[in-house]
Tab-separated table of C-alpha atoms and ligand atoms in Angstrom:
chain	number	residue	atom	x	y	z
Z	1332	MET	CA	-8.141	53.774	47.204
Z	1333	GLN	CA	-8.117	51.060	44.509
Z	1334	ASN	CA	-9.779	51.583	41.145
Z	1335	LYS	CA	-13.012	49.486	41.098
Z	1336	PRO	CA	-13.091	46.529	38.217
Z	1337	ILE	CA	-14.508	47.595	35.130
Z	1338	VAL	CA	-17.873	46.272	33.872
Z	1339	VAL	CA	-18.446	46.597	30.134
Z	1340	MET	CA	-21.709	46.637	28.661
Z	1341	LYS	CA	-23.276	46.221	25.435
Z	1342	GLN	CA	-24.914	49.617	24.887
Z	1343	MET	CA	-22.355	51.943	27.093
Z	1344	PRO	CA	-23.251	55.519	28.064
Z	1345	ILE	CA	-20.198	57.749	28.093
Z	1346	LEU	CA	-20.161	61.049	30.101
Z	1347	VAL	CA	-17.266	63.279	28.148
Z	1348	LEU	CA	-16.296	66.328	30.503
Z	1349	ASN	CA	-14.075	69.423	29.221
Z	1350	SER	CA	-13.412	71.857	31.996
Z	1351	GLY	CA	-12.188	75.388	31.257
Z	1352	SER	CA	-11.658	78.397	33.742
Z	1353	SER	CA	-14.873	79.240	33.769
Z	1354	SER	CA	-16.990	76.674	32.188
Z	1355	ILE	CA	-17.683	72.796	32.554
Z	1356	LYS	CA	-18.750	71.685	28.998
Z	1357	PHE	CA	-20.052	67.873	28.883
Z	1358	SER	CA	-21.567	65.389	26.261
Z	1359	LEU	CA	-23.355	62.182	27.126
Z	1360	PHE	CA	-22.949	59.502	24.425
Z	1361	GLN	CA	-24.398	56.220	23.578
Z	1362	ALA	CA	-21.456	53.920	22.411
Z	1363	SER	CA	-21.931	50.372	21.191
Z	1364	GLY	CA	-19.325	48.490	19.007
Z	1365	SER	CA	-18.355	50.845	16.284
Z	1366	GLU	CA	-21.853	53.035	16.880
Z	1367	ARG	CA	-21.737	56.586	18.448
Z	1368	SER	CA	-24.613	58.843	19.108
Z	1369	LYS	CA	-24.530	61.676	20.976
Z	1370	LEU	CA	-27.814	61.728	23.328
Z	1371	PHE	CA	-27.390	64.827	25.157
Z	1372	GLU	CA	-24.532	68.015	25.635
Z	1373	GLY	CA	-24.674	70.833	27.799
Z	1374	ALA	CA	-22.443	73.313	29.524
Z	1375	VAL	CA	-22.324	75.617	32.933
Z	1376	ASP	CA	-20.759	78.631	32.078
Z	1377	GLY	CA	-19.736	81.880	34.041
Z	1378	ILE	CA	-18.680	80.383	36.918
Z	1379	GLY	CA	-17.243	82.784	39.285
Z	1380	THR	CA	-19.216	85.427	37.989
Z	1381	ASP	CA	-22.656	86.712	38.101
Z	1382	ARG	CA	-23.547	85.501	34.552
Z	1383	GLY	CA	-23.909	81.792	35.462
Z	1384	LYS	CA	-25.709	79.921	32.587
Z	1385	PHE	CA	-26.621	76.435	32.664
Z	1386	TRP	CA	-28.146	74.195	30.058
Z	1387	ILE	CA	-28.793	70.878	28.574
Z	1388	LYS	CA	-30.048	69.862	24.844
Z	1389	ASP	CA	-30.891	66.652	23.525
Z	1390	ALA	CA	-29.706	65.320	19.996
Z	1391	SER	CA	-32.534	67.036	18.048
Z	1392	GLY	CA	-31.339	70.703	19.734
Z	1393	LYS	CA	-34.378	70.664	22.204
Z	1394	LYS	CA	-33.095	72.701	25.360
Z	1395	LEU	CA	-34.087	70.542	28.410
Z	1396	ARG	CA	-32.358	72.762	30.812
Z	1397	ASP	CA	-32.008	76.399	30.232
Z	1398	GLU	CA	-31.383	78.367	33.393
Z	1399	THR	CA	-29.305	81.267	34.890
Z	1400	PRO	CA	-27.991	80.060	38.073
Z	1401	ALA	CA	-25.878	81.262	40.690
Z	1402	LEU	CA	-22.655	79.678	40.007
Z	1403	PRO	CA	-20.335	80.955	42.864
Z	1404	THR	CA	-17.864	78.196	42.600
Z	1405	ARG	CA	-16.527	75.197	40.449
Z	1406	ASN	CA	-17.810	72.948	43.183
Z	1407	VAL	CA	-21.413	74.184	43.042
Z	1408	ALA	CA	-21.286	74.475	39.009
Z	1409	PHE	CA	-20.264	70.721	39.085
Z	1410	LYS	CA	-22.595	69.620	41.870
Z	1411	LEU	CA	-25.383	70.957	39.482
Z	1412	VAL	CA	-24.322	68.849	36.644
Z	1413	ALA	CA	-23.983	65.862	38.606
Z	1414	ASP	CA	-27.632	66.257	39.831
Z	1415	ALA	CA	-28.857	67.136	36.742
Z	1416	LEU	CA	-27.427	63.943	34.987
Z	1417	GLY	CA	-27.978	61.624	37.836
Z	1418	GLN	CA	-31.947	61.674	37.066
Z	1419	PRO	CA	-33.912	60.251	33.841
Z	1420	PRO	CA	-34.127	60.958	31.267
Z	1421	PHE	CA	-30.209	60.556	31.360
Z	1422	PRO	CA	-28.550	57.279	31.272
Z	1423	TYR	CA	-26.101	56.743	34.516
Z	1424	PRO	CA	-22.762	56.820	32.765
Z	1425	ALA	CA	-20.977	53.574	32.449
Z	1426	ALA	CA	-17.634	55.536	32.034
Z	1427	ILE	CA	-16.380	59.266	32.196
Z	1428	GLY	CA	-13.538	60.755	29.919
Z	1429	HIS	CA	-12.096	64.015	30.631
Z	1430	ARG	CA	-9.930	65.980	28.313
Z	1431	MET	CA	-6.403	67.124	29.717
Z	1432	VAL	CA	-4.133	69.751	27.957
Z	1433	ALA	CA	-0.943	68.267	29.879
Z	1434	GLY	CA	0.211	65.866	32.208
Z	1435	GLY	CA	4.177	66.287	31.779
Z	1436	PRO	CA	6.560	64.341	30.546
Z	1437	HIS	CA	5.660	60.935	31.890
Z	1438	LEU	CA	1.932	61.338	31.257
Z	1439	THR	CA	1.172	61.811	27.434
Z	1440	ARG	CA	-1.069	58.386	26.562
Z	1441	HIS	CA	-4.691	58.705	27.088
Z	1442	GLN	CA	-5.331	55.934	30.014
Z	1443	ARG	CA	-7.320	55.274	33.010
Z	1444	ILE	CA	-7.155	57.630	35.829
Z	1445	THR	CA	-5.766	56.077	39.046
Z	1446	PRO	CA	-4.931	57.670	42.498
Z	1447	GLU	CA	-1.070	57.957	40.778
Z	1448	VAL	CA	-1.985	59.535	37.777
Z	1449	LEU	CA	-3.666	62.452	39.496
Z	1450	ASP	CA	-0.878	62.856	41.770
Z	1451	GLU	CA	1.575	63.137	38.724
Z	1452	MET	CA	-0.583	65.449	37.080
Z	1453	GLU	CA	-1.093	67.224	40.304
Z	1454	LEU	CA	3.005	67.541	40.125
Z	1455	ASN	CA	3.391	68.777	36.743
Z	1456	VAL	CA	0.979	71.978	36.894
Z	1457	ALA	CA	3.503	74.057	35.461
Z	1458	PHE	CA	3.093	72.300	31.919
Z	1459	ALA	CA	-0.353	73.689	31.562
Z	1460	PRO	CA	-0.620	76.273	34.755
Z	1461	LEU	CA	-4.139	77.805	33.934
Z	1462	HIS	CA	-5.854	74.327	32.921
Z	1463	THR	CA	-4.433	71.674	35.126
Z	1464	PRO	CA	-5.775	73.116	38.610
Z	1465	ILE	CA	-9.373	72.995	37.252
Z	1466	ALA	CA	-9.293	69.539	35.237
Z	1467	VAL	CA	-7.837	67.584	38.397
Z	1468	TYR	CA	-10.471	69.022	40.530
Z	1469	ILE	CA	-12.821	67.764	38.411
Z	1470	MET	CA	-11.530	64.573	38.180
Z	1471	ARG	CA	-11.432	64.011	41.642
Z	1472	GLU	CA	-14.978	65.600	42.082
Z	1473	ALA	CA	-16.348	62.996	39.486
Z	1474	GLU	CA	-14.837	59.992	41.232
Z	1475	ILE	CA	-17.180	61.285	44.289
Z	1476	LEU	CA	-20.335	62.449	42.504
Z	1477	PHE	CA	-20.189	59.016	39.990
Z	1478	PRO	CA	-19.250	56.618	42.476
Z	1479	GLY	CA	-18.057	53.303	41.159
Z	1480	VAL	CA	-17.705	54.818	37.155
Z	1481	PRO	CA	-14.221	54.578	36.009
Z	1482	ASN	CA	-12.629	57.844	34.405
Z	1483	PHE	CA	-10.311	58.026	31.733
Z	1484	VAL	CA	-7.911	61.082	30.847
Z	1485	CYS	CA	-7.262	61.945	27.146
Z	1486	PHE	CA	-4.303	64.223	26.973
Z	1487	ASP	CA	-3.795	66.955	24.242
Z	1488	THR	CA	-0.234	66.230	24.226
Z	1489	ALA	CA	-0.353	62.792	23.230
Z	1490	PHE	CA	-1.342	63.608	19.340
Z	1491	HIS	CA	2.112	65.249	19.379
Z	1492	THR	CA	4.307	62.679	20.721
Z	1493	THR	CA	5.132	61.660	16.970
Z	1494	ILE	CA	6.986	65.120	16.718
Z	1495	PRO	CA	10.514	64.470	15.879
Z	1496	GLU	CA	13.293	65.651	18.555
Z	1497	VAL	CA	14.748	68.384	16.367
Z	1498	ALA	CA	11.257	69.984	16.475
Z	1499	GLN	CA	10.616	69.020	20.181
Z	1500	ARG	CA	13.738	70.658	21.664
Z	1501	PHE	CA	14.329	74.208	22.471
Z	1502	ALA	CA	17.899	75.186	22.359
Z	1503	ILE	CA	18.600	75.464	25.754
Z	1504	PRO	CA	21.187	73.661	28.167
Z	1505	GLU	CA	21.056	69.898	28.051
Z	1506	GLN	CA	19.842	69.580	31.686
Z	1507	TYR	CA	16.433	71.196	30.849
Z	1508	TRP	CA	15.580	68.840	28.115
Z	1509	GLU	CA	16.472	66.148	30.758
Z	1510	LYS	CA	14.061	67.707	33.103
Z	1511	GLY	CA	11.359	67.315	30.423
Z	1512	VAL	CA	11.231	71.144	29.122
Z	1513	ARG	CA	10.397	70.652	25.220
Z	1514	ARG	CA	7.799	71.249	23.173
Z	1515	TYR	CA	4.428	69.425	23.853
Z	1516	GLY	CA	1.927	71.552	22.068
Z	1517	ALA	CA	-1.792	71.402	22.580
Z	1518	HIS	CA	-5.102	71.070	21.262
Z	1519	GLY	CA	-4.008	67.827	20.381
Z	1520	ILE	CA	-7.848	66.469	20.758
Z	1521	SER	CA	-8.818	68.699	18.210
Z	1522	TYR	CA	-6.557	68.026	15.687
Z	1523	GLU	CA	-6.775	64.172	16.452
Z	1524	SER	CA	-10.449	64.742	15.936
Z	1525	ILE	CA	-9.852	66.392	12.020
Z	1526	VAL	CA	-7.694	63.804	11.557
Z	1527	TYR	CA	-10.400	61.301	12.561
Z	1528	GLN	CA	-12.950	62.993	10.520
Z	1529	LEU	CA	-11.157	63.031	7.380
Z	1530	GLY	CA	-10.358	59.510	7.609
Z	1531	LYS	CA	-9.023	58.004	3.712
Z	1532	ASP	CA	-9.074	61.732	3.075
Z	1533	VAL	CA	-6.160	62.374	5.229
Z	1534	PRO	CA	-3.603	63.805	2.647
Z	1535	GLU	CA	0.360	63.174	2.618
Z	1536	ARG	CA	0.857	67.060	3.604
Z	1537	LEU	CA	-1.848	68.818	5.737
Z	1538	ILE	CA	-1.923	71.819	7.811
Z	1539	VAL	CA	-4.525	72.282	10.459
Z	1540	ALA	CA	-5.149	75.777	12.084
Z	1541	HIS	CA	-6.752	75.666	15.211
Z	1542	LEU	CA	-8.040	79.306	15.913
Z	1543	GLY	CA	-10.143	79.936	19.030
Z	1544	ASN	CA	-9.745	81.824	22.154
Z	1545	GLY	CA	-6.440	79.787	22.125
Z	1546	SER	CA	-4.797	79.342	18.760
Z	1547	SER	CA	-2.487	77.126	17.481
Z	1548	ILE	CA	-1.123	75.353	14.431
Z	1549	THR	CA	0.036	72.012	13.321
Z	1550	ALA	CA	1.992	70.315	10.328
Z	1551	ILE	CA	0.657	66.942	9.946
Z	1552	LYS	CA	2.409	64.089	7.737
Z	1553	HIS	CA	0.590	60.951	7.135
Z	1554	GLY	CA	-2.012	61.801	9.611
Z	1555	LYS	CA	0.844	62.126	12.126
Z	1556	SER	CA	2.003	65.362	14.180
Z	1557	LEU	CA	5.036	66.814	12.717
Z	1558	ASP	CA	5.316	69.993	14.328
Z	1559	THR	CA	2.937	72.378	16.100
Z	1560	SER	CA	3.359	76.051	17.078
Z	1561	MET	CA	2.543	75.732	21.036
Z	1562	GLY	CA	5.462	74.715	22.955
Z	1563	LEU	CA	6.204	73.390	26.614
Z	1564	THR	CA	2.755	75.676	27.505
Z	1565	PRO	CA	-0.060	76.871	25.214
Z	1566	THR	CA	1.690	80.407	25.852
Z	1567	GLY	CA	3.799	79.752	22.661
Z	1568	GLY	CA	3.219	79.748	19.085
Z	1569	LEU	CA	0.515	81.975	17.564
Z	1570	ILE	CA	-0.928	85.250	19.275
Z	1571	SER	CA	-4.029	83.887	21.135
Z	1572	GLY	CA	-6.962	86.145	22.746
Z	1573	THR	CA	-4.797	87.014	25.957
Z	1574	ARG	CA	-1.244	85.225	25.470
Z	1575	THR	CA	1.677	86.549	23.546
Z	1576	GLY	CA	2.812	83.484	21.432
Z	1577	ASP	CA	6.382	83.566	20.400
Z	1578	ILE	CA	8.182	85.958	21.687
Z	1579	ASP	CA	11.832	87.113	21.914
Z	1580	PRO	CA	13.108	85.469	25.382
Z	1581	GLY	CA	14.823	89.168	25.741
Z	1582	VAL	CA	11.151	90.668	25.996
Z	1583	LEU	CA	10.373	88.451	29.044
Z	1584	LEU	CA	13.827	89.702	30.806
Z	1585	TYR	CA	13.120	93.228	30.317
Z	1586	ILE	CA	9.630	92.960	31.450
Z	1587	LEU	CA	10.903	90.850	34.399
Z	1588	ARG	CA	13.310	93.329	35.438
Z	1589	ASP	CA	10.700	96.279	34.981
Z	1590	ILE	CA	7.890	94.697	37.421
Z	1591	THR	CA	8.177	93.927	41.284
Z	1592	GLY	CA	5.844	90.719	41.292
Z	1593	GLY	CA	8.452	88.524	39.773
Z	1594	ALA	CA	7.496	85.052	37.818
Z	1595	ASP	CA	3.424	85.384	38.829
Z	1596	GLU	CA	3.419	88.694	37.520
Z	1597	LEU	CA	4.989	87.890	34.406
Z	1598	GLU	CA	2.935	85.042	33.437
Z	1599	THR	CA	-0.220	86.917	34.344
Z	1600	ILE	CA	1.512	89.643	31.820
Z	1601	VAL	CA	2.247	86.814	29.260
Z	1602	ALA	CA	-0.901	84.571	29.665
Z	1603	LYS	CA	-3.827	86.430	30.617
Z	1604	LYS	CA	-3.337	90.545	29.335
Z	1605	SER	CA	-1.345	90.060	26.362
Z	1606	GLY	CA	-2.250	88.410	22.443
Z	1607	LEU	CA	-5.239	90.202	20.823
Z	1608	LEU	CA	-6.306	91.760	24.472
Z	1609	GLY	CA	-3.072	93.291	25.047
Z	1610	THR	CA	-2.884	94.813	21.302
Z	1611	SER	CA	-6.182	96.136	20.878
Z	1612	GLN	CA	-6.400	97.169	24.932
Z	1613	LEU	CA	-9.835	96.226	24.268
Z	1614	SER	CA	-10.890	92.538	24.188
Z	1615	ASN	CA	-9.571	89.124	23.867
Z	1616	ASP	CA	-12.892	88.139	21.706
Z	1617	MET	CA	-12.711	88.303	17.902
Z	1618	ARG	CA	-16.275	89.282	17.321
Z	1619	GLU	CA	-15.964	92.350	19.725
Z	1620	LEU	CA	-12.623	93.311	17.946
Z	1621	ARG	CA	-14.416	93.070	14.497
Z	1622	ASP	CA	-17.164	95.405	15.431
Z	1623	ALA	CA	-14.502	97.432	16.910
Z	1624	VAL	CA	-12.344	97.554	13.736
Z	1625	ALA	CA	-16.023	98.481	11.524
Z	1626	ALA	CA	-16.040	101.629	14.129
Z	1627	GLY	CA	-12.629	102.589	13.303
Z	1628	ASN	CA	-10.572	101.464	16.485
Z	1629	GLN	CA	-6.789	101.453	15.042
Z	1630	HIS	CA	-5.854	99.206	18.003
Z	1631	ALA	CA	-8.520	96.623	17.503
Z	1632	ALA	CA	-7.414	96.698	13.792
Z	1633	MET	CA	-3.566	96.246	14.551
Z	1634	ALA	CA	-4.584	93.288	17.072
Z	1635	VAL	CA	-6.296	91.446	13.882
Z	1636	ALA	CA	-3.684	92.315	11.660
Z	1637	GLN	CA	-1.015	90.914	13.754
Z	1638	PHE	CA	-3.083	87.785	14.434
Z	1639	ALA	CA	-3.494	87.234	10.621
Z	1640	TYR	CA	0.121	87.897	10.330
Z	1641	SER	CA	0.956	85.127	12.854
Z	1642	VAL	CA	-0.962	82.679	11.241
Z	1643	LYS	CA	0.207	83.590	7.833
Z	1644	LYS	CA	4.014	83.204	8.965
Z	1645	PHE	CA	3.545	79.445	10.384
Z	1646	ILE	CA	1.530	78.295	7.337
Z	1647	GLY	CA	4.603	79.379	5.283
Z	1648	SER	CA	7.336	77.438	7.594
Z	1649	TYR	CA	4.836	74.414	8.017
Z	1650	ILE	CA	4.835	74.476	4.204
Z	1651	GLY	CA	8.662	74.191	3.871
Z	1652	VAL	CA	8.650	71.525	6.839
Z	1653	LEU	CA	6.018	69.486	4.991
Z	1654	GLY	CA	7.969	69.823	1.731
Z	1655	GLY	CA	4.320	71.168	0.304
Z	1656	LEU	CA	0.807	71.040	1.019
Z	1657	ASP	CA	-2.263	69.166	-0.020
Z	1658	MET	CA	-4.688	70.346	2.556
Z	1659	LEU	CA	-5.211	73.236	4.502
Z	1660	VAL	CA	-7.876	72.910	7.308
Z	1661	PHE	CA	-9.459	75.860	9.379
Z	1662	THR	CA	-11.100	74.617	12.866
Z	1663	GLY	CA	-11.816	76.650	15.946
Z	1664	GLY	CA	-14.472	79.424	16.990
Z	1665	ILE	CA	-12.499	82.134	14.651
Z	1666	GLY	CA	-11.546	79.363	12.173
Z	1667	GLU	CA	-14.858	78.090	11.709
Z	1668	ASN	CA	-16.830	81.857	11.841
Z	1669	ASP	CA	-14.725	84.200	11.246
Z	1670	ILE	CA	-14.618	84.708	7.320
Z	1671	ALA	CA	-12.392	87.465	7.263
Z	1672	ALA	CA	-9.847	86.334	9.263
Z	1673	ARG	CA	-9.444	83.233	6.543
Z	1674	ARG	CA	-9.651	85.777	3.919
Z	1675	GLU	CA	-6.476	87.552	5.431
Z	1676	ILE	CA	-4.567	84.660	6.270
Z	1677	CYS	CA	-4.572	83.578	3.036
Z	1678	ALA	CA	-4.500	86.623	0.944
Z	1679	GLY	CA	-0.737	86.584	-0.550
Z	1680	LEU	CA	-0.373	82.549	-0.351
Z	1681	GLU	CA	-1.596	82.161	-3.695
Z	1682	HIS	CA	2.098	81.539	-4.722
Z	1683	LEU	CA	2.299	78.520	-2.470
Z	1684	GLY	CA	-0.949	77.030	-3.808
Z	1685	ILE	CA	-3.546	78.319	-1.406
Z	1686	ILE	CA	-5.951	80.356	-3.312
Z	1687	ILE	CA	-9.763	80.883	-1.710
Z	1688	ASP	CA	-13.105	81.407	-3.589
Z	1689	ALA	CA	-14.626	84.492	-1.829
Z	1690	LYS	CA	-17.854	83.075	-2.343
Z	1691	ARG	CA	-17.175	79.613	-0.916
Z	1692	ASN	CA	-15.460	81.320	1.961
Z	1693	ASP	CA	-18.372	83.482	2.677
Z	1694	VAL	CA	-19.606	80.482	5.288
Z	1695	ARG	CA	-19.819	79.718	8.714
Z	1696	GLY	CA	-19.278	75.989	9.224
Z	1697	GLU	CA	-18.269	73.008	7.465
Z	1698	ALA	CA	-17.201	73.730	4.058
Z	1699	VAL	CA	-14.289	73.375	1.154
Z	1700	ILE	CA	-13.408	77.240	0.569
Z	1701	SER	CA	-10.641	77.017	-2.225
Z	1702	SER	CA	-11.102	77.409	-5.654
Z	1703	GLU	CA	-11.405	74.953	-8.141
Z	1704	ALA	CA	-8.235	76.210	-9.604
Z	1705	SER	CA	-6.351	75.965	-6.157
Z	1706	PRO	CA	-3.991	73.349	-6.120
Z	1707	VAL	CA	-4.057	73.180	-2.127
Z	1708	LEU	CA	-7.632	72.066	-0.909
Z	1709	VAL	CA	-8.762	74.447	1.843
Z	1710	ARG	CA	-11.542	73.184	4.216
Z	1711	VAL	CA	-13.562	74.115	7.208
Z	1712	ILE	CA	-14.135	71.144	9.461
Z	1713	PRO	CA	-15.733	71.892	13.150
Z	1714	PRO	CA	-13.270	69.807	15.691
Z	1715	ALA	CA	-15.147	66.432	17.420
Z	1716	GLU	CA	-13.152	66.392	20.650
Z	1717	ASP	CA	-16.140	65.188	22.706
Z	1718	LEU	CA	-16.711	62.125	20.006
Z	1719	LEU	CA	-12.542	61.532	20.162
Z	1720	ILE	CA	-12.840	61.503	24.048
Z	1721	ALA	CA	-15.951	59.373	23.970
Z	1722	ASN	CA	-14.305	56.879	21.214
Z	1723	HIS	CA	-10.744	56.520	23.367
Z	1724	ALA	CA	-12.889	55.689	27.039
Z	1725	TYR	CA	-15.052	52.966	25.020
Z	1726	LYS	CA	-11.775	51.652	23.617
Z	1727	MET	CA	-9.735	51.482	26.888
Z	1728	MET	CA	-13.103	50.092	28.501
Z	1729	GLN	CA	-12.771	47.428	26.227
Z	1730	GLU	CA	-9.041	46.861	26.805
Z	1731	ALA	CA	-9.441	46.960	30.154
U	2215	AMP	P1	-13.483	79.129	20.720
U	2215	AMP	O1	-12.542	78.996	21.604
U	2215	AMP	O2	-13.072	77.904	19.586
U	2215	AMP	O3	-14.620	78.842	21.239
U	2215	AMP	O4	-13.279	80.254	20.132
U	2215	AMP	C1	-13.482	81.562	20.249
U	2215	AMP	C2	-13.221	82.808	19.529
U	2215	AMP	O5	-14.117	82.514	18.436
U	2215	AMP	C3	-13.742	84.173	20.183
U	2215	AMP	O6	-12.582	84.882	19.722
U	2215	AMP	C4	-14.827	84.372	19.349
U	2215	AMP	O7	-15.017	85.853	19.128
U	2215	AMP	C5	-14.541	83.725	17.847
U	2215	AMP	N1	-15.839	83.790	17.146
U	2215	AMP	C6	-16.907	82.909	17.412
U	2215	AMP	N2	-17.866	83.335	16.564
U	2215	AMP	C7	-17.211	84.266	15.622
U	2215	AMP	C8	-17.818	84.794	14.397
U	2215	AMP	N3	-18.945	84.391	14.049
U	2215	AMP	N4	-16.792	85.736	14.034
U	2215	AMP	C9	-16.027	85.804	14.423
U	2215	AMP	N5	-15.120	85.469	15.516
U	2215	AMP	C10	-16.033	84.465	16.216
């Protein structure tokens, strides 16, 4: 199968697709020159459950679709999206941009999707085992349901290719480094979007904490990734909703010897049953944990405390790596909305120049939350991953 030639238009509608384990989020942008306007956004959510949702809203926030369809499979869910977007008032896309967590050692550049690129991504499932099969499936479907429209992929790992080798390497035998076993990081498009939004205000020494269902943190020097908490896969680094984060390898060996299911069972334990869920024995959702803490649940309190502790430790070590700090940014669902998490993480970091103002921190969404006296500017900035992907797709269309 050969890719069709690219047709560049003055006004270019760009569809951005971001597929997760049970959802497909999408945005439709109109791009022209340096102008980008988001026309519509929406999602199908609850795929494979009996709580399917489908919604689309326009730029003013008006809901054009708001339904609870049966979504037994991804196939049904994506067909629903493609059918809806194939009709007015939605302009037919001139390009489609996809988010991808990791493509393995040879695919780290944002690029046009070709049959070879798809095959290579499938060969490298091990680098993001929970994400890659779904994302590649949606990419293949997009080529069928939007025939003739060029598809582009943006890798989270792309932003982290600037990490120096000393921080990329694990201290394991050389043969694994040669096989591509190294720190790739994740959430790169989110980090790139924070740097993009900061524009000329990007400081020399920046830490961005992307705290959501999956959490990671990155040290950024002069706008470039210097180190990041996630490793070969998104399982390393900070404690996440269901993932362990960094863990003594001896613990993995201990568990492996204790279970019968081998590597697959171990993967389920470290990636799906650990983190906030594992410690709380209740939920991976921070809102539910906060409610449980308020009701006196000690396990939930430990999970929340452990989470804040893991972020605090990384901030301290990244201040060391950066040689000081000018700005700390919180982003992601928890970073943007959980006032208590930001307070708990920053408590005790005053001697490192991080001083939160309680009133300013009492906010959800974009804000400066540090006090006037704080040497480090602390901000909350929502990520703009879909805009970043639209930008890259537009640029690649122009260059093609
Ligand atoms: P994300 O993966 O970025 O969508 O973030 C999801 C996480 O953000 C979940 O743990 C949510 O519970 C958490 N979250 C969203 N809104 C709030 C809120 N108002 N307070 C606390 N946590 C929140």
